[in-house]
Short mmCIF file of C-alpha atoms and ligand atoms in Angstrom, two decimals:
data_model
loop_
_atom_site.label_atom_id
_atom_site.label_comp_id
_atom_site.label_asym_id
_atom_site.label_seq_id
_atom_site.Cartn_x
_atom_site.Cartn_y
_atom_site.Cartn_z
CA MET A 1 19.54 -13.55 51.20
CA PHE A 2 15.52 -12.19 51.22
CA LYS A 3 16.65 -9.32 48.56
CA ALA A 4 18.53 -11.80 46.48
CA LEU A 5 15.89 -14.16 46.34
CA SER A 6 13.15 -11.60 45.25
CA MET A 7 15.28 -10.19 42.84
CA ALA A 8 15.19 -13.74 41.18
CA ALA A 9 11.36 -14.04 41.50
CA THR A 10 11.87 -10.82 39.72
CA PHE A 11 13.57 -11.90 37.40
CA VAL A 12 11.07 -15.02 36.56
CA ILE A 13 8.35 -13.64 36.43
CA CYS A 14 9.28 -11.43 33.33
CA LEU A 15 10.55 -14.02 32.06
CA ALA A 16 7.88 -15.78 31.74
CA ALA A 17 5.43 -12.41 30.74
CA ALA A 18 7.84 -12.01 27.88
CA ALA A 19 7.79 -16.31 26.92
CA LEU A 20 3.78 -15.75 27.00
CA ALA A 21 3.81 -13.72 24.16
CA GLN A 22 4.52 -16.55 21.33
CA SER A 23 3.00 -18.85 20.56
CA GLY A 24 4.97 -21.48 18.08
CA PRO A 25 5.87 -19.01 14.46
CA ILE A 26 3.12 -16.41 16.18
CA THR A 27 5.17 -13.55 18.34
CA VAL A 28 3.76 -10.23 19.19
CA THR A 29 4.95 -7.50 20.21
CA ASP A 30 4.47 -3.49 20.88
CA VAL A 31 0.85 -3.83 21.92
CA TRP A 32 -0.02 -0.22 23.01
CA ALA A 33 -3.82 0.67 23.58
CA ARG A 34 -4.38 4.24 22.94
CA ALA A 35 -5.62 6.54 26.08
CA SER A 36 -10.00 6.26 26.85
CA ASN A 37 -12.21 8.64 28.19
CA VAL A 38 -15.30 7.48 26.36
CA SER A 39 -16.28 4.19 26.37
CA THR A 40 -14.50 1.66 23.34
CA GLY A 41 -10.46 1.79 22.13
CA ALA A 42 -8.04 1.03 20.10
CA VAL A 43 -5.01 -1.40 20.67
CA TYR A 44 -2.16 -1.83 18.24
CA MET A 45 0.61 -4.24 18.14
CA THR A 46 2.67 -6.46 15.75
CA ILE A 47 2.60 -9.68 15.24
CA ALA A 48 4.76 -11.77 13.15
CA ASN A 49 5.23 -14.91 11.63
CA SER A 50 8.60 -16.72 11.35
CA GLY A 51 6.78 -20.59 9.97
CA ALA A 52 5.89 -21.77 7.01
CA ALA A 53 1.77 -21.89 6.87
CA ASP A 54 0.22 -18.44 6.38
CA ASP A 55 -1.85 -18.30 10.32
CA LYS A 56 -4.51 -15.47 11.19
CA LEU A 57 -5.69 -13.61 14.20
CA VAL A 58 -8.96 -14.64 14.25
CA ALA A 59 -10.57 -13.19 17.58
CA ALA A 60 -9.01 -11.33 20.60
CA ARG A 61 -10.66 -10.50 24.19
CA SER A 62 -10.09 -8.44 27.28
CA PRO A 63 -11.40 -7.97 30.91
CA VAL A 64 -11.43 -4.65 30.06
CA ALA A 65 -14.27 -4.56 27.50
CA ASN A 66 -17.38 -6.10 26.85
CA GLN A 67 -16.44 -7.19 23.19
CA VAL A 68 -13.12 -6.90 20.82
CA GLN A 69 -13.94 -6.73 17.34
CA MET A 70 -10.74 -6.74 14.90
CA HIS A 71 -11.08 -3.70 12.36
CA VAL A 72 -9.35 -1.50 9.51
CA GLU A 73 -9.94 2.34 9.03
CA ILE A 74 -10.16 2.76 5.52
CA ASP A 75 -10.81 6.17 2.94
CA ASP A 76 -14.28 7.06 2.14
CA ASN A 77 -13.40 10.10 -0.05
CA GLY A 78 -12.35 11.04 2.14
CA ILE A 79 -13.85 10.07 5.22
CA MET A 80 -11.81 7.49 7.63
CA LYS A 81 -14.44 5.33 8.31
CA MET A 82 -13.61 1.85 10.59
CA ARG A 83 -14.84 -1.69 8.72
CA GLN A 84 -15.16 -4.85 11.03
CA LEU A 85 -13.07 -8.19 9.06
CA HIS A 86 -13.60 -11.48 11.02
CA ALA A 87 -9.90 -12.15 10.79
CA ILE A 88 -6.31 -10.46 10.29
CA ASP A 89 -3.68 -12.39 8.56
CA VAL A 90 -0.17 -13.55 9.46
CA THR A 91 1.40 -14.38 6.40
CA ALA A 92 3.52 -16.92 6.54
CA ASN A 93 7.22 -16.20 7.09
CA GLY A 94 5.20 -12.68 7.33
CA LYS A 95 4.18 -9.87 9.69
CA ALA A 96 1.11 -7.69 10.61
CA THR A 97 1.03 -4.40 11.46
CA LEU A 98 -1.74 -2.97 13.74
CA ALA A 99 -1.54 0.54 13.41
CA PRO A 100 -2.74 4.02 13.84
CA GLY A 101 -4.74 4.31 10.82
CA SER A 102 -4.73 0.64 9.63
CA LYS A 103 -5.95 -1.92 11.29
CA HIS A 104 -6.59 -1.81 15.13
CA LEU A 105 -8.42 -4.59 18.10
CA MET A 106 -11.50 -2.23 18.85
CA LEU A 107 -11.91 -2.08 22.68
CA ILE A 108 -16.10 -1.88 22.70
CA GLY A 109 -17.55 -1.25 26.33
CA LEU A 110 -14.74 -0.51 28.26
CA LYS A 111 -15.14 -1.13 31.77
CA HIS A 112 -13.29 1.67 32.65
CA HIS A 113 -10.97 4.33 31.21
CA LEU A 114 -7.37 3.59 30.13
CA LYS A 115 -5.56 5.83 31.18
CA GLU A 116 -1.70 6.45 30.35
CA GLY A 117 0.84 4.44 31.89
CA GLN A 118 -1.55 2.04 32.57
CA THR A 119 -1.16 -1.61 31.34
CA PHE A 120 -4.18 -4.69 31.30
CA PRO A 121 -4.20 -7.86 29.98
CA MET A 122 -6.08 -9.15 26.20
CA THR A 123 -5.91 -13.17 24.72
CA LEU A 124 -5.66 -13.20 20.79
CA THR A 125 -7.01 -16.03 19.92
CA PHE A 126 -4.79 -17.25 16.38
CA GLU A 127 -6.81 -20.07 13.72
CA LYS A 128 -2.97 -22.62 14.15
CA ALA A 129 -1.16 -21.29 16.90
CA GLY A 130 -4.35 -21.15 20.20
CA LYS A 131 -4.52 -18.10 22.46
CA ILE A 132 -1.36 -16.47 23.03
CA GLU A 133 -2.00 -13.70 26.66
CA VAL A 134 -0.64 -10.16 25.50
CA ILE A 135 -0.39 -7.32 27.86
CA VAL A 136 -1.43 -3.91 26.46
CA ALA A 137 0.27 -0.79 27.71
CA VAL A 138 -1.53 1.98 27.41
CA LYS A 139 -0.15 5.77 25.84
CA LYS A 140 -0.67 9.37 25.90
CA ALA A 141 -4.17 9.62 23.44
CA GLY A 142 -2.55 11.50 20.16
CA SER A 143 -3.52 13.71 17.72
CA MET A 144 -4.45 10.34 15.73
CA GLY A 145 -8.99 11.04 16.22
CA GLY A 146 -11.33 11.40 13.56
CA MET A 147 -12.29 7.19 14.54
CA LYS A 148 -15.78 7.36 12.97
CA MET A 149 -18.00 3.73 13.58
CU1 LIG B 1 -11.79 0.00 15.77
#
């Protein structure tokens, strides 16, 4: 009886967590961060918009960092640089892909290192869809370094 109840509770919590990554036509999936042992980190995700109106990500924050900025990596005469964005567009019936070498959310002033296997929460704010809470999974640091501020 007790086991059945706790399993049911776990199931409900999983459903709730999955449902939270959506608001209106906006769905956020594949949210992950690169492991980091320095004061900054990068978060990647896929944002889909199934609606008929354009939307945009206008802000993000997380308890693990003092600040979260929206960045894009650009190739400046062969040197990869990061530029801050004021918003990330998610067009109607389209999607925005945040991935290494392109757009990402930059964690500035990490309060602790990000270790592979950990998770942490992040709040995304969209102009129309409002706030969406996501859980970020920390993955291996990988070999795509060379990020310069
Ligand atoms: Cu960056």
